[in-house]
Amino acid sequence: MAEQPKRTSNSEQNRSRKSTKKKRKKKMTGMTWFYIFFFSLVIAIVCAIVGYLMIIMNGERILSEHGNKLNFGQTSIIYDINDNEIAKLYDVNENREIVEYADIPEKLKEAVIATEDQRFLEHSGLDFWAIGRAVVKDIVAREAVEGASTITQQLAKNVFLSSEKTLLRKATEASISVALEQKLTKEEILTMYLNRIFFGHRMHGIKNAADFYFDKDLDELELWEMATLAAIPKAPNRFNPLKHPIDSKARRAVVLKLMYDQGYITEQEMNEAKEVEYVPPANIEKKSTEKHSAFVDIVIDEAIEMTKMTEEELRMGGYRIYTTLNPTAQQVVEKEFNNDSNFDSSVDEQKSQAAMVIIDHRTGEIQAVSGGRDYVKKGFNRIYAKRQPGSAFKPISVFGPALETGKYTPNTTLKIDRTCFDNYCPRDRWGAVSVSMSQAMKDSRNLAAVWLLNEIGAKQGMNFSAKLGMELPKEDRNLSLALGGLTVGVSPLQMATAYSIIANDGKTVDPHTIRKIEGPNKYEKEYKAPKQEQLISSQTASYLTDMMLKVVEKGGTGVKAAIDRPVAGKTGTTQHGIAGYKGNGIRDAWFVGYTPEWTAAIWMGYDTPDKDHLLQSNSSQAAALFAKVMGPAMKNVKKSSFKKVEQVVEATPPPVQVSNFKLDFIAEQMTVVLNWDAVKEEGVTYFVYRKQNNEQNYSLYGETAGTELWDTSVMGGNQYSYYVTVYNPNTDVESTRSNVLTVDVTEDEWTETDVPMETDPLEPYPTDFPTELPEETISPTNPPDGGETGELPATEPPVTELPTDPPVTEAPPSELPEPTPDESGIGQPAQTSMPVDIGNNMLNDAVQ
């Protein structure tokens, strides 16, 4: 019987297959992997060599075609609202002066190398170590946080290439960089770089930059100046010392630290150079002659933000920038800012300064700008400078928030019952007299504003300010907020924007200077306004407009701002706040106002105020400048009207006429004593009018809450006539006049004392700010000058036996002429009043 073949089980077969696979796997490792790795490496090396040769060949081709010809691109041009050219951002003939390598200070070369390319002397155009480091940092940060361009690459980009940002351009840049390294020495590359690189202010080249920023030749530069120049190329718009001295100084410190770390300077040299403050050379104005410089500077900043380009890319890209500039308005602004008679004169070369910005609040388009008197191109633009706004902040911090609560209207009576609020005692010439909110705005009453803010809470004021675009620090949450006493302050542009929102019916306004940008390759970017929001109620905006219209009327603090169309606005002043200085002077003066079409903010003051550099005129000067500019600037703007809103009128009967009006004369004291019977109404005051025999009209002599007033200013040989009216501040209504009494004064010897009065009370300039207070109780500290309460001294009239009376005549009221007010509003008690209780106290409480 034949032997049967032995069968294997399934499990044995599986073991056999696995064993075979294991043996095969072992055979694929070792030499096989070695050959794969070896040939891959060879291929990679060959590709790298070929790629490198291609880079060199491409760079050599570009160099052979273009040689050393500079390609600075096409000029970018700025146009006004009428599409007329107003400025060129770039010009092939602009300032440039070539410097040789030997004439460049060694420390300046080291500063540039330490900052821009630490391995410049070692690499061959591309720094692979820097590239690797940058890649790692970018991966860790998940964004581009570090660049790796060498000085040679930057030179290639700036000399031979356009500003187009593409992968091909970066490859071409690398090609040219390697080719440059093959063709030129390191000295030649560094020299070409320093002669071509952009330093801001249309300055190309290190020699021109040194002359412009420091008025020095290269061999005269100090270490801190070299470091300042080396800091600029990274961001010419941000790090130039003329426009941004703080950022420039910070970047200078970085450059000096890099120089110290790389052994170029000592620690002492580093520390000394860090501390020097930059002062622009005296002839800087002559070097900055660009037309409409302040406006153009704003356009450049806005275009950089809008396009995300660098300033140099923007200038050399051949772009057409269409702006909102109104040539008529801009020319008027520049004309008036060049007129020295519009400003305070100074005791030395530091001029009193000013800034102005005009916005069409219907569109947000900035019409015209002045960054300051003798504004320097790319200089300190004061429309961004933050200052204390004084009373100009009252509509934003007090009256607006109160109206927004819905509990107040312009006719609401502020029943002021005290002059101090937990040791904070604001001053004005009215004292604790109840007054309508509208009248408080017109007179710019400090005590009324503080009293009202205390009623609604400082948090309301902070919130309202934030809605209008001014986020204030928590340190400002106190009652000095009512008078514009802020920790940091606000800028003219911020104030113009806030008032623009009020003028625009409470809706968003986005100030801008650019309409659209066009460029090569069908590039186009158009301004798009953000979605409009209702920030404050339409009723609040209308109420504020109605109240601020009265500020510019006769008797208001802003009367000098009136032009041939409706104007609403507010004045503001701040005290000097200089410790230990007892003299007079104003630190800041403001007028912010608007017509139905445009809004403008004006600030006046000194860049560096001290006891010798303070304004001697008040905010009426700013109001006058507003009128001088806005009148002719708007001559081609169609007139319109403000929106009317029905106001809630609190019905109160008009005051009754006074009775039993009497006059006595004390000859020994040359004093006229007037008295009358009180009327049966609460909260009223009495206005006394007087006319001298050589005067045609009556004028307001005094105001008192009592029933007696002493006139100690009479002079011998004159005749004086008097009458009295009753004024109800709750309704802003004045009664008909009383009978008229006339006295002949026979005494010959008398001297009149004239106490001048201001029309706009000054606000205290904060030096020590109160800490944050609980929301329920706001208790700010005393004002820096000691916090006088503004209350009148309780002086009783002297008691003297009356002599024989001089002849007194009485005229019927119907025959009296109407009083004619002077410019300050005297003679119109419903518009302005004077704090008088009795006799000599009448004018002693001059405005502080």
Short mmCIF file of C-alpha atoms in Angstrom, two decimals, residues 101 158 352 454-455 483 670 804:
data_model
loop_
_atom_site.label_atom_id
_atom_site.label_comp_id
_atom_site.label_asym_id
_atom_site.label_seq_id
_atom_site.Cartn_x
_atom_site.Cartn_y
_atom_site.Cartn_z
CA TYR A 101 32.17 104.08 2.41
CA ASN A 158 14.68 98.65 -2.87
CA SER A 352 1.72 129.61 21.44
CA ASN A 454 -23.42 114.36 41.47
CA GLU A 455 -27.16 113.82 40.95
CA LEU A 483 -15.33 120.35 34.55
CA MET A 670 -21.04 158.29 48.53
CA THR A 804 -31.05 164.89 54.15
#
